[in-house]
Each structure stands twice: as C-alpha cells, then as structure tokens.
Short mmCIF file of C-alpha atoms in Angstrom, two decimals:
data_model
loop_
_atom_site.label_atom_id
_atom_site.label_comp_id
_atom_site.label_asym_id
_atom_site.label_seq_id
_atom_site.Cartn_x
_atom_site.Cartn_y
_atom_site.Cartn_z
CA LYS A 843 -13.36 -12.25 -3.30
CA GLN A 844 -13.12 -8.61 -2.56
CA GLU A 845 -12.21 -6.25 -5.50
CA VAL A 846 -11.73 -2.50 -5.25
CA THR A 847 -12.15 -0.14 -8.44
CA GLN A 848 -11.28 3.30 -8.65
CA ILE A 849 -12.68 5.59 -11.08
CA PRO A 850 -11.37 7.80 -13.04
CA ALA A 851 -8.09 6.17 -13.50
CA ALA A 852 -6.53 9.71 -14.22
CA LEU A 853 -7.79 13.34 -13.68
CA SER A 854 -6.64 16.61 -14.65
CA VAL A 855 -8.10 19.87 -13.37
CA PRO A 856 -6.92 23.57 -13.05
CA GLU A 857 -5.83 24.81 -9.81
CA GLY A 858 -8.62 26.03 -7.29
CA GLU A 859 -11.23 23.33 -8.29
CA ASN A 860 -13.02 21.10 -5.92
CA LEU A 861 -12.77 17.49 -7.03
CA VAL A 862 -14.17 14.08 -6.21
CA LEU A 863 -12.27 10.76 -6.44
CA ASN A 864 -14.44 7.44 -6.47
CA CYS A 865 -13.52 4.11 -4.81
CA SER A 866 -15.96 1.27 -4.97
CA PHE A 867 -15.74 -2.28 -3.36
CA THR A 868 -17.63 -5.60 -3.87
CA ASP A 869 -17.79 -6.94 -0.35
CA SER A 870 -19.33 -4.71 2.25
CA ALA A 871 -17.98 -6.83 5.15
CA ILE A 872 -15.04 -4.57 5.54
CA TYR A 873 -13.11 -3.44 8.79
CA ASN A 874 -12.26 -0.14 7.51
CA LEU A 875 -11.22 1.91 4.32
CA GLN A 876 -8.19 3.98 3.71
CA TRP A 877 -7.10 6.45 1.15
CA PHE A 878 -3.47 6.85 0.42
CA ARG A 879 -1.19 9.18 -1.55
CA GLN A 880 1.58 8.33 -3.95
CA ASP A 881 4.19 10.61 -5.18
CA PRO A 882 6.15 9.28 -8.13
CA GLY A 883 8.81 7.23 -7.17
CA LYS A 884 8.14 7.34 -3.56
CA GLY A 885 6.32 5.47 -0.79
CA LEU A 886 2.72 5.64 0.23
CA THR A 887 1.11 8.16 2.68
CA SER A 888 -1.88 7.49 4.52
CA LEU A 889 -4.32 10.40 4.06
CA LEU A 890 -7.58 9.13 5.94
CA LEU A 891 -8.80 6.15 7.71
CA ILE A 892 -12.55 5.58 7.94
CA GLN A 893 -13.68 2.77 10.22
CA SER A 894 -16.57 0.60 9.12
CA SER A 895 -18.85 2.14 11.70
CA GLN A 896 -17.92 5.62 10.48
CA ARG A 897 -19.79 7.79 7.67
CA GLU A 898 -16.64 10.36 7.26
CA GLN A 899 -13.38 11.69 8.06
CA THR A 900 -11.91 15.01 7.52
CA SER A 901 -8.11 16.36 7.44
CA GLY A 902 -7.74 19.86 6.31
CA ARG A 903 -8.88 20.12 2.67
CA LEU A 904 -9.54 16.46 2.42
CA ASN A 905 -13.01 14.57 3.11
CA ALA A 906 -13.67 10.96 2.84
CA SER A 907 -16.99 9.48 3.00
CA LEU A 908 -17.89 5.70 3.29
CA ASP A 909 -21.25 4.10 2.48
CA LYS A 910 -20.50 0.49 3.32
CA SER A 911 -23.91 -0.66 2.13
CA SER A 912 -23.59 0.47 -1.24
CA GLY A 913 -19.86 -0.38 -1.34
CA ARG A 914 -18.63 3.15 -2.10
CA SER A 915 -16.35 5.85 -0.81
CA THR A 916 -15.32 9.21 -2.17
CA LEU A 917 -12.43 11.36 -1.46
CA TYR A 918 -13.28 15.01 -1.77
CA ILE A 919 -10.32 17.45 -2.25
CA ALA A 920 -11.23 21.24 -1.81
CA ALA A 921 -9.59 24.18 -3.42
CA SER A 922 -7.09 21.74 -5.20
CA GLN A 923 -3.35 23.00 -5.48
CA PRO A 924 -0.53 21.90 -7.85
CA GLY A 925 0.87 20.02 -4.79
CA ASP A 926 -1.96 17.80 -4.53
CA SER A 927 -0.90 16.05 -7.56
CA ALA A 928 -0.09 12.54 -7.17
CA THR A 929 -1.88 9.07 -7.35
CA TYR A 930 -4.40 8.45 -4.97
CA LEU A 931 -5.14 4.90 -3.79
CA CYS A 932 -8.12 3.42 -2.04
CA ALA A 933 -7.75 0.29 0.08
CA VAL A 934 -10.03 -1.69 2.08
CA MET A 935 -9.17 -3.73 5.07
CA GLY A 936 -10.88 -7.10 5.88
CA SER A 937 -11.03 -8.80 9.32
CA ASN A 938 -7.78 -10.31 8.76
CA TYR A 939 -5.85 -6.95 8.45
CA GLN A 940 -5.12 -7.38 4.86
CA LEU A 941 -5.42 -4.32 2.58
CA ILE A 942 -7.07 -4.84 -0.90
CA TRP A 943 -6.07 -2.19 -3.08
CA GLY A 944 -7.52 -0.23 -5.95
CA ALA A 945 -5.55 0.62 -8.91
CA GLY A 946 -5.45 4.29 -8.14
CA THR A 947 -6.46 7.76 -9.57
CA LYS A 948 -3.71 9.75 -11.19
CA LEU A 949 -4.43 13.36 -10.38
CA ILE A 950 -2.95 16.25 -12.05
CA ILE A 951 -3.68 19.93 -10.86
CA LYS A 952 -2.65 22.41 -13.62
CA PRO A 953 -1.13 25.58 -12.13
CA ASP B 578 11.49 7.81 14.72
CA ALA B 579 13.00 7.36 11.22
CA GLY B 580 9.89 5.47 9.92
CA VAL B 581 9.99 2.27 8.24
CA ILE B 582 13.55 1.65 6.68
CA GLN B 583 14.11 -0.28 3.46
CA SER B 584 17.36 -1.16 1.70
CA PRO B 585 18.68 -1.14 -0.74
CA ARG B 586 16.44 1.59 -2.50
CA HIS B 587 17.26 0.28 -5.94
CA GLU B 588 18.42 -3.10 -7.08
CA VAL B 589 19.40 -4.19 -10.58
CA THR B 590 20.33 -7.60 -11.04
CA GLU B 591 20.64 -10.49 -13.57
CA MET B 592 18.19 -13.12 -14.07
CA GLY B 593 19.03 -16.16 -11.94
CA GLN B 594 20.61 -14.32 -9.17
CA GLU B 595 19.60 -14.02 -5.53
CA VAL B 596 17.85 -10.91 -4.35
CA THR B 597 17.65 -10.05 -0.59
CA LEU B 598 15.46 -6.95 0.48
CA ARG B 599 15.49 -5.63 4.03
CA CYS B 600 13.19 -3.70 6.19
CA LYS B 601 13.31 -2.36 9.71
CA PRO B 602 9.91 -1.59 11.10
CA ILE B 603 9.06 1.11 13.41
CA SER B 604 10.20 0.59 16.88
CA GLY B 605 7.28 -1.02 18.87
CA HIS B 606 5.43 -2.01 15.87
CA ASN B 607 4.34 -5.75 15.98
CA SER B 608 2.94 -6.36 12.38
CA LEU B 609 5.09 -6.12 9.38
CA PHE B 610 3.82 -6.34 5.86
CA TRP B 611 5.52 -6.91 2.52
CA TYR B 612 3.75 -5.55 -0.63
CA ARG B 613 4.69 -5.63 -4.26
CA GLN B 614 3.50 -3.06 -6.75
CA THR B 615 3.62 -3.49 -10.60
CA MET B 616 1.84 -1.60 -13.27
CA MET B 617 -0.05 -4.70 -14.35
CA ARG B 618 -1.26 -5.89 -11.06
CA GLY B 619 -1.14 -2.73 -8.71
CA LEU B 620 -0.44 -3.33 -5.08
CA GLU B 621 -0.54 -6.87 -3.68
CA LEU B 622 0.09 -8.25 -0.08
CA LEU B 623 2.76 -10.92 -0.28
CA ILE B 624 3.25 -11.78 3.40
CA TYR B 625 2.53 -10.51 6.78
CA PHE B 626 4.20 -11.15 10.17
CA ASN B 627 2.53 -10.69 13.68
CA ASN B 628 4.98 -10.76 16.55
CA ASN B 629 7.82 -11.91 14.15
CA VAL B 630 5.30 -15.21 13.23
CA PRO B 631 4.14 -15.45 9.58
CA ILE B 632 0.50 -15.26 9.74
CA ASP B 633 -0.49 -15.29 6.09
CA ASP B 634 1.86 -15.83 2.99
CA SER B 635 -0.84 -16.86 0.66
CA GLY B 636 0.09 -13.94 -1.59
CA MET B 637 3.68 -15.02 -2.06
CA PRO B 638 3.87 -15.94 -5.71
CA GLU B 639 6.06 -18.90 -5.86
CA ASP B 640 8.63 -21.00 -3.92
CA ARG B 641 11.23 -18.77 -5.19
CA PHE B 642 10.15 -16.03 -2.68
CA SER B 643 10.67 -16.55 1.02
CA ALA B 644 10.48 -14.16 3.92
CA LYS B 645 11.71 -14.12 7.35
CA MET B 646 11.60 -12.04 10.50
CA PRO B 647 14.33 -13.34 13.02
CA ASN B 648 13.32 -10.44 15.56
CA ALA B 649 11.16 -7.55 15.97
CA SER B 650 13.28 -5.08 14.26
CA PHE B 651 14.17 -6.72 11.01
CA SER B 652 12.80 -8.65 8.06
CA THR B 653 14.03 -9.89 4.85
CA LEU B 654 12.22 -10.81 1.68
CA LYS B 655 14.52 -13.12 -0.46
CA ILE B 656 14.02 -14.10 -4.08
CA GLN B 657 16.09 -17.11 -5.35
CA PRO B 658 16.25 -17.32 -8.22
CA SER B 659 15.17 -14.07 -9.50
CA GLU B 660 13.17 -13.81 -12.87
CA PRO B 661 12.41 -10.63 -14.92
CA ARG B 662 8.75 -10.74 -14.11
CA ASP B 663 9.81 -10.11 -10.38
CA SER B 664 10.81 -6.59 -11.45
CA ALA B 665 8.57 -4.43 -9.39
CA VAL B 666 8.69 -1.94 -6.32
CA TYR B 667 8.61 -3.89 -3.02
CA PHE B 668 7.11 -2.18 -0.15
CA CYS B 669 7.35 -2.98 3.55
CA ALA B 670 4.74 -1.61 6.03
CA SER B 671 4.55 -1.86 9.91
CA HIS B 672 1.54 -1.33 12.28
CA GLY B 673 1.51 -1.41 16.05
CA PRO B 674 -0.95 -1.45 18.92
CA LEU B 675 -0.82 2.26 19.33
CA THR B 676 -1.40 3.16 15.61
CA GLY B 677 -4.98 1.95 15.46
CA ASP B 678 -5.42 0.40 12.16
CA GLU B 679 -3.19 2.48 10.25
CA GLN B 680 -0.08 0.85 8.27
CA PHE B 681 3.21 3.02 7.89
CA PHE B 682 4.99 2.45 4.57
CA GLY B 683 8.49 2.34 3.87
CA PRO B 684 9.88 4.10 0.78
CA GLY B 685 10.14 0.93 -1.03
CA THR B 686 12.75 -1.10 -3.23
CA ARG B 687 12.64 -0.80 -6.79
CA LEU B 688 13.90 -4.18 -8.20
CA THR B 689 14.77 -4.55 -11.73
CA VAL B 690 15.79 -8.27 -13.04
CA LEU B 691 17.54 -8.14 -16.28
#
C-alpha cells in the first residue's frame, strides 16, 4: 500500500531564503508525482507535475525533482516571499489515477 | 471557464440529517473525483467517476455515503444520516483528456455536523 510522507510538517523561515520541502513514498511504481499548494480555507492549486519518466520540473521560482528509485521528491523554492506562505502537499498517482496524499508541510515566510 | 464549482461552500447540520454536496466539473472534463480532508486523516479519495460511471468507490467510508453523476456536468455526494465524525472539507476535482494528468480542484465544501 502506497504511503506518502512529508517532512517537515511545518517550516518558518525569513523572507528571501531558499528552502527545500521533502516528500517520500514507499512504492516506486508511480505514474506521476504532483505538488499542490493550499491556502487556509481554500482549495488546492496544482504547482508542478512530474511524470514518472522525468527527473524535474520548473515553474518560476519553483523546482521539483523526482528520484523514483529512492522514493523521494523535493520542492525547491528560491528567494522565498511572504506570499509563498501556505501548506504544500505532495501526492503520487498510481496507474489507477488515484492520488495518494502526504500530510503537507505548513510553510510560513516571515517578512 | 469558471473552474470546478461546488455548493454549498459551507454547511452546518445536525446529526441524523441528510446532507447533499454538489459539484459541477469543468466543461469537457470526463473524470470527476470526490475527496475528503480532515486534520486526522489528511486528504482521502472517496470515489471517482469516468464518463459518468463510478470506477472506484473503495474510499467511501460507509453505506451512509453515496455519490451519483447523472450527467457530465453534475455530481452529488450524499450523506444520510450524517454524523459528527463526517465533519470535514469535501473537495471535488475534475480531469479531462486535454489536461494531461492534472486534476483541477473546486474550492471545497466545509461540512460541520453538530
């Protein structure tokens, strides 16, 4: 059974710092891995999607990597801003199109 | 496009009452997913439909939960009777043949059962 773990559960850093969020999964037979952002009381916004055959994806200040063999993904945020404060969720998709979710990392960027 | 639309946004009801949550997927999307988010269990897939047909409902917690998709533009998730432990945020998401593997989420319905 696939399990997804995110570390740390919470992170608070000063504005301007580069930071890394971690995601690990137990079954390497994934179809893709996705990173989402959730603002308090809001829905989920897809940030990056990495197919199982890919190693990384980039969007603006965000870079996500995938190492399927070791069951790990990282989300790198460059030059963090207070507007980046949110909960970041990692989810892996199996061949049945079901997303299995991590518990999230709550990120606070201090001005 | 308005995105995935869910109603109501907030629902407060008493234990034992029937609750119906509604979802309108993005036009042209042919897959629809219902998720539940709680502090204790995080996000869980309840059921998903493809071309209006339920494909996997193994995540539906009990017989009190039922979901329908009578047509491509509308789905309901019903809880009857509701219990306090059903309190959660319920998300609907849709996916289509042109979106790759990306799922688009609605804003969610926050359900509180007293």
